[in-house]
Amino acid sequence: MRHRSVADLMTPAAVAVQRGTSFKEIARLLDEYGITAVPVVDDDNRPVGVVSEADLLRRHSAKDGPSSAEAMMSSPVVTARPSWTAVEAARLMERHRVKRLPVVDAEGRLIGVLSRSDLLQLFLRRDRSIQEEIREDVLVRILRLAPSSVHIDVDEGRVTLSGTLERRGLGPILVRLCETVDGVVEVVDRLVYEGAEEAGQG
């Protein structure tokens, strides 16, 4: 199975500002591009911080007057790599309580931005695509089972597995593998077992 990476989901050529960019210019960019935060980069296009809507509101409420990106930004910046899986990026967002991650290359230069809304694309996969991946990759390629051995029903990302397996140990493995498929929201196990192994267990 190939899990979609940060590179697959990120918005490339991200909007960014310099340290000296003004309050009003940042506010205009957030409104124009419909985003909630913008990376601040140095002269080598390396992220040094992030200015969010919350930062702008905080500065405005403080009545300190217009200010630069450098004075308002949150730093150090939390970044992601394009090769990371979506799960790795989501965990980093949760750990640091951020909604967007600047994505940097091996030299630390900005190449894109990954947002929570980008991650939601994983759950917008068509049910048929999820069903085909489970059948072809999980059942046939990984578990070496006949594609007809398990009935796979997918409805809005909810996977229901039914059918008869010879070995009880295959069931939990199959469920865990299905849970890792991009777009799967829940797995319902309705599998039953038969054969010598189960009979021997009483």
PDB file of N, CA and C in Angstrom, residues 22-69:
ATOM      1  N   SER A  22       4.600  44.293   6.533  1.00  0.00           N
ATOM      2  CA  SER A  22       3.772  45.044   7.482  1.00  0.00           C
ATOM      3  C   SER A  22       2.510  44.300   7.895  1.00  0.00           C
ATOM      4  N   PHE A  23       1.932  44.763   8.984  1.00  0.00           N
ATOM      5  CA  PHE A  23       0.670  44.237   9.508  1.00  0.00           C
ATOM      6  C   PHE A  23      -0.397  44.232   8.420  1.00  0.00           C
ATOM      7  N   LYS A  24      -0.593  45.361   7.751  1.00  0.00           N
ATOM      8  CA  LYS A  24      -1.658  45.479   6.759  1.00  0.00           C
ATOM      9  C   LYS A  24      -1.430  44.552   5.573  1.00  0.00           C
ATOM     10  N   GLU A  25      -0.190  44.409   5.138  1.00  0.00           N
ATOM     11  CA  GLU A  25       0.098  43.538   4.009  1.00  0.00           C
ATOM     12  C   GLU A  25      -0.178  42.074   4.364  1.00  0.00           C
ATOM     13  N   ILE A  26       0.161  41.674   5.571  1.00  0.00           N
ATOM     14  CA  ILE A  26      -0.104  40.297   6.002  1.00  0.00           C
ATOM     15  C   ILE A  26      -1.611  40.057   6.063  1.00  0.00           C
ATOM     16  N   ALA A  27      -2.344  41.021   6.628  1.00  0.00           N
ATOM     17  CA  ALA A  27      -3.799  40.890   6.709  1.00  0.00           C
ATOM     18  C   ALA A  27      -4.399  40.769   5.309  1.00  0.00           C
ATOM     19  N   ARG A  28      -3.874  41.532   4.366  1.00  0.00           N
ATOM     20  CA  ARG A  28      -4.379  41.478   2.989  1.00  0.00           C
ATOM     21  C   ARG A  28      -4.117  40.112   2.366  1.00  0.00           C
ATOM     22  N   LEU A  29      -2.944  39.556   2.593  1.00  0.00           N
ATOM     23  CA  LEU A  29      -2.597  38.251   2.027  1.00  0.00           C
ATOM     24  C   LEU A  29      -3.475  37.142   2.607  1.00  0.00           C
ATOM     25  N   LEU A  30      -3.714  37.182   3.909  1.00  0.00           N
ATOM     26  CA  LEU A  30      -4.567  36.168   4.536  1.00  0.00           C
ATOM     27  C   LEU A  30      -5.971  36.211   3.946  1.00  0.00           C
ATOM     28  N   ASP A  31      -6.474  37.425   3.729  1.00  0.00           N
ATOM     29  CA  ASP A  31      -7.809  37.576   3.161  1.00  0.00           C
ATOM     30  C   ASP A  31      -7.841  37.164   1.694  1.00  0.00           C
ATOM     31  N   GLU A  32      -6.839  37.574   0.941  1.00  0.00           N
ATOM     32  CA  GLU A  32      -6.813  37.304  -0.502  1.00  0.00           C
ATOM     33  C   GLU A  32      -6.724  35.811  -0.808  1.00  0.00           C
ATOM     34  N   TYR A  33      -5.924  35.099  -0.035  1.00  0.00           N
ATOM     35  CA  TYR A  33      -5.704  33.673  -0.307  1.00  0.00           C
ATOM     36  C   TYR A  33      -6.573  32.760   0.556  1.00  0.00           C
ATOM     37  N   GLY A  34      -7.390  33.345   1.428  1.00  0.00           N
ATOM     38  CA  GLY A  34      -8.263  32.538   2.253  1.00  0.00           C
ATOM     39  C   GLY A  34      -7.525  31.604   3.189  1.00  0.00           C
ATOM     40  N   ILE A  35      -6.431  32.089   3.778  1.00  0.00           N
ATOM     41  CA  ILE A  35      -5.621  31.270   4.680  1.00  0.00           C
ATOM     42  C   ILE A  35      -5.628  31.888   6.077  1.00  0.00           C
ATOM     43  N   THR A  36      -5.207  31.116   7.064  1.00  0.00           N
ATOM     44  CA  THR A  36      -5.256  31.575   8.445  1.00  0.00           C
ATOM     45  C   THR A  36      -3.881  31.901   9.018  1.00  0.00           C
ATOM     46  N   ALA A  37      -2.823  31.597   8.271  1.00  0.00           N
ATOM     47  CA  ALA A  37      -1.469  31.879   8.742  1.00  0.00           C
ATOM     48  C   ALA A  37      -0.526  31.910   7.545  1.00  0.00           C
ATOM     49  N   VAL A  38       0.604  32.561   7.731  1.00  0.00           N
ATOM     50  CA  VAL A  38       1.565  32.673   6.640  1.00  0.00           C
ATOM     51  C   VAL A  38       2.978  32.509   7.203  1.00  0.00           C
ATOM     52  N   PRO A  39       3.845  31.726   6.518  1.00  0.00           N
ATOM     53  CA  PRO A  39       5.224  31.581   6.991  1.00  0.00           C
ATOM     54  C   PRO A  39       6.018  32.869   6.771  1.00  0.00           C
ATOM     55  N   VAL A  40       6.959  33.109   7.663  1.00  0.00           N
ATOM     56  CA  VAL A  40       7.908  34.212   7.516  1.00  0.00           C
ATOM     57  C   VAL A  40       9.253  33.586   7.131  1.00  0.00           C
ATOM     58  N   VAL A  41       9.842  34.048   6.036  1.00  0.00           N
ATOM     59  CA  VAL A  41      11.089  33.440   5.552  1.00  0.00           C
ATOM     60  C   VAL A  41      12.216  34.461   5.545  1.00  0.00           C
ATOM     61  N   ASP A  42      13.451  33.929   5.587  1.00  0.00           N
ATOM     62  CA  ASP A  42      14.629  34.802   5.493  1.00  0.00           C
ATOM     63  C   ASP A  42      15.013  34.996   4.032  1.00  0.00           C
ATOM     64  N   ASP A  43      16.163  35.573   3.794  1.00  0.00           N
ATOM     65  CA  ASP A  43      16.580  35.863   2.419  1.00  0.00           C
ATOM     66  C   ASP A  43      16.866  34.610   1.609  1.00  0.00           C
ATOM     67  N   ASP A  44      17.068  33.474   2.277  1.00  0.00           N
ATOM     68  CA  ASP A  44      17.310  32.207   1.583  1.00  0.00           C
ATOM     69  C   ASP A  44      16.051  31.357   1.477  1.00  0.00           C
ATOM     70  N   ASN A  45      14.905  31.961   1.773  1.00  0.00           N
ATOM     71  CA  ASN A  45      13.599  31.280   1.709  1.00  0.00           C
ATOM     72  C   ASN A  45      13.468  30.162   2.736  1.00  0.00           C
ATOM     73  N   ARG A  46      14.154  30.336   3.874  1.00  0.00           N
ATOM     74  CA  ARG A  46      14.030  29.378   4.969  1.00  0.00           C
ATOM     75  C   ARG A  46      13.058  29.939   6.008  1.00  0.00           C
ATOM     76  N   PRO A  47      12.064  29.160   6.427  1.00  0.00           N
ATOM     77  CA  PRO A  47      11.091  29.648   7.414  1.00  0.00           C
ATOM     78  C   PRO A  47      11.756  29.976   8.745  1.00  0.00           C
ATOM     79  N   VAL A  48      11.419  31.155   9.275  1.00  0.00           N
ATOM     80  CA  VAL A  48      11.939  31.556  10.584  1.00  0.00           C
ATOM     81  C   VAL A  48      10.808  31.777  11.586  1.00  0.00           C
ATOM     82  N   GLY A  49       9.581  31.725  11.111  1.00  0.00           N
ATOM     83  CA  GLY A  49       8.432  31.917  11.990  1.00  0.00           C
ATOM     84  C   GLY A  49       7.138  31.833  11.215  1.00  0.00           C
ATOM     85  N   VAL A  50       6.039  32.013  11.921  1.00  0.00           N
ATOM     86  CA  VAL A  50       4.704  31.995  11.315  1.00  0.00           C
ATOM     87  C   VAL A  50       3.883  33.119  11.947  1.00  0.00           C
ATOM     88  N   VAL A  51       3.146  33.859  11.104  1.00  0.00           N
ATOM     89  CA  VAL A  51       2.206  34.862  11.605  1.00  0.00           C
ATOM     90  C   VAL A  51       0.801  34.362  11.301  1.00  0.00           C
ATOM     91  N   SER A  52      -0.027  34.246  12.342  1.00  0.00           N
ATOM     92  CA  SER A  52      -1.390  33.754  12.191  1.00  0.00           C
ATOM     93  C   SER A  52      -2.398  34.877  12.395  1.00  0.00           C
ATOM     94  N   GLU A  53      -3.658  34.571  12.104  1.00  0.00           N
ATOM     95  CA  GLU A  53      -4.733  35.520  12.385  1.00  0.00           C
ATOM     96  C   GLU A  53      -4.723  35.909  13.866  1.00  0.00           C
ATOM     97  N   ALA A  54      -4.476  34.924  14.720  1.00  0.00           N
ATOM     98  CA  ALA A  54      -4.445  35.190  16.165  1.00  0.00           C
ATOM     99  C   ALA A  54      -3.351  36.184  16.515  1.00  0.00           C
ATOM    100  N   ASP A  55      -2.197  36.073  15.838  1.00  0.00           N
ATOM    101  CA  ASP A  55      -1.103  37.014  16.087  1.00  0.00           C
ATOM    102  C   ASP A  55      -1.506  38.432  15.689  1.00  0.00           C
ATOM    103  N   LEU A  56      -2.197  38.562  14.548  1.00  0.00           N
ATOM    104  CA  LEU A  56      -2.649  39.877  14.097  1.00  0.00           C
ATOM    105  C   LEU A  56      -3.659  40.476  15.081  1.00  0.00           C
ATOM    106  N   LEU A  57      -4.602  39.655  15.518  1.00  0.00           N
ATOM    107  CA  LEU A  57      -5.616  40.145  16.457  1.00  0.00           C
ATOM    108  C   LEU A  57      -4.988  40.541  17.782  1.00  0.00           C
ATOM    109  N   ARG A  58      -4.005  39.776  18.201  1.00  0.00           N
ATOM    110  CA  ARG A  58      -3.328  40.086  19.468  1.00  0.00           C
ATOM    111  C   ARG A  58      -2.611  41.427  19.377  1.00  0.00           C
ATOM    112  N   ARG A  59      -1.929  41.631  18.252  1.00  0.00           N
ATOM    113  CA  ARG A  59      -1.216  42.892  18.057  1.00  0.00           C
ATOM    114  C   ARG A  59      -2.189  44.066  17.982  1.00  0.00           C
ATOM    115  N   HIS A  60      -3.306  43.857  17.272  1.00  0.00           N
ATOM    116  CA  HIS A  60      -4.301  44.921  17.139  1.00  0.00           C
ATOM    117  C   HIS A  60      -4.925  45.270  18.493  1.00  0.00           C
ATOM    118  N   SER A  61      -5.210  44.237  19.292  1.00  0.00           N
ATOM    119  CA  SER A  61      -5.830  44.459  20.604  1.00  0.00           C
ATOM    120  C   SER A  61      -4.881  45.168  21.559  1.00  0.00           C
ATOM    121  N   ALA A  62      -3.595  44.951  21.362  1.00  0.00           N
ATOM    122  CA  ALA A  62      -2.605  45.571  22.245  1.00  0.00           C
ATOM    123  C   ALA A  62      -2.458  47.065  21.980  1.00  0.00           C
ATOM    124  N   LYS A  63      -3.039  47.552  20.885  1.00  0.00           N
ATOM    125  CA  LYS A  63      -3.013  48.979  20.534  1.00  0.00           C
ATOM    126  C   LYS A  63      -1.593  49.496  20.363  1.00  0.00           C
ATOM    127  N   ASP A  64      -0.694  48.586  19.920  1.00  0.00           N
ATOM    128  CA  ASP A  64       0.690  49.009  19.714  1.00  0.00           C
ATOM    129  C   ASP A  64       0.906  49.604  18.329  1.00  0.00           C
ATOM    130  N   GLY A  65      -0.145  49.600  17.503  1.00  0.00           N
ATOM    131  CA  GLY A  65      -0.008  50.116  16.158  1.00  0.00           C
ATOM    132  C   GLY A  65       0.544  49.057  15.221  1.00  0.00           C
ATOM    133  N   PRO A  66       0.632  49.379  13.927  1.00  0.00           N
ATOM    134  CA  PRO A  66       1.145  48.439  12.929  1.00  0.00           C
ATOM    135  C   PRO A  66       2.541  47.951  13.290  1.00  0.00           C
ATOM    136  N   SER A  67       2.813  46.719  12.930  1.00  0.00           N
ATOM    137  CA  SER A  67       4.108  46.152  13.258  1.00  0.00           C
ATOM    138  C   SER A  67       4.555  45.248  12.132  1.00  0.00           C
ATOM    139  N   SER A  68       5.776  44.757  12.234  1.00  0.00           N
ATOM    140  CA  SER A  68       6.336  43.892  11.198  1.00  0.00           C
ATOM    141  C   SER A  68       6.075  42.428  11.501  1.00  0.00           C
ATOM    142  N   ALA A  69       6.265  41.603  10.481  1.00  0.00           N
ATOM    143  CA  ALA A  69       6.094  40.162  10.649  1.00  0.00           C
ATOM    144  C   ALA A  69       7.030  39.623  11.717  1.00  0.00           C
TER     145      ALA A  69
END
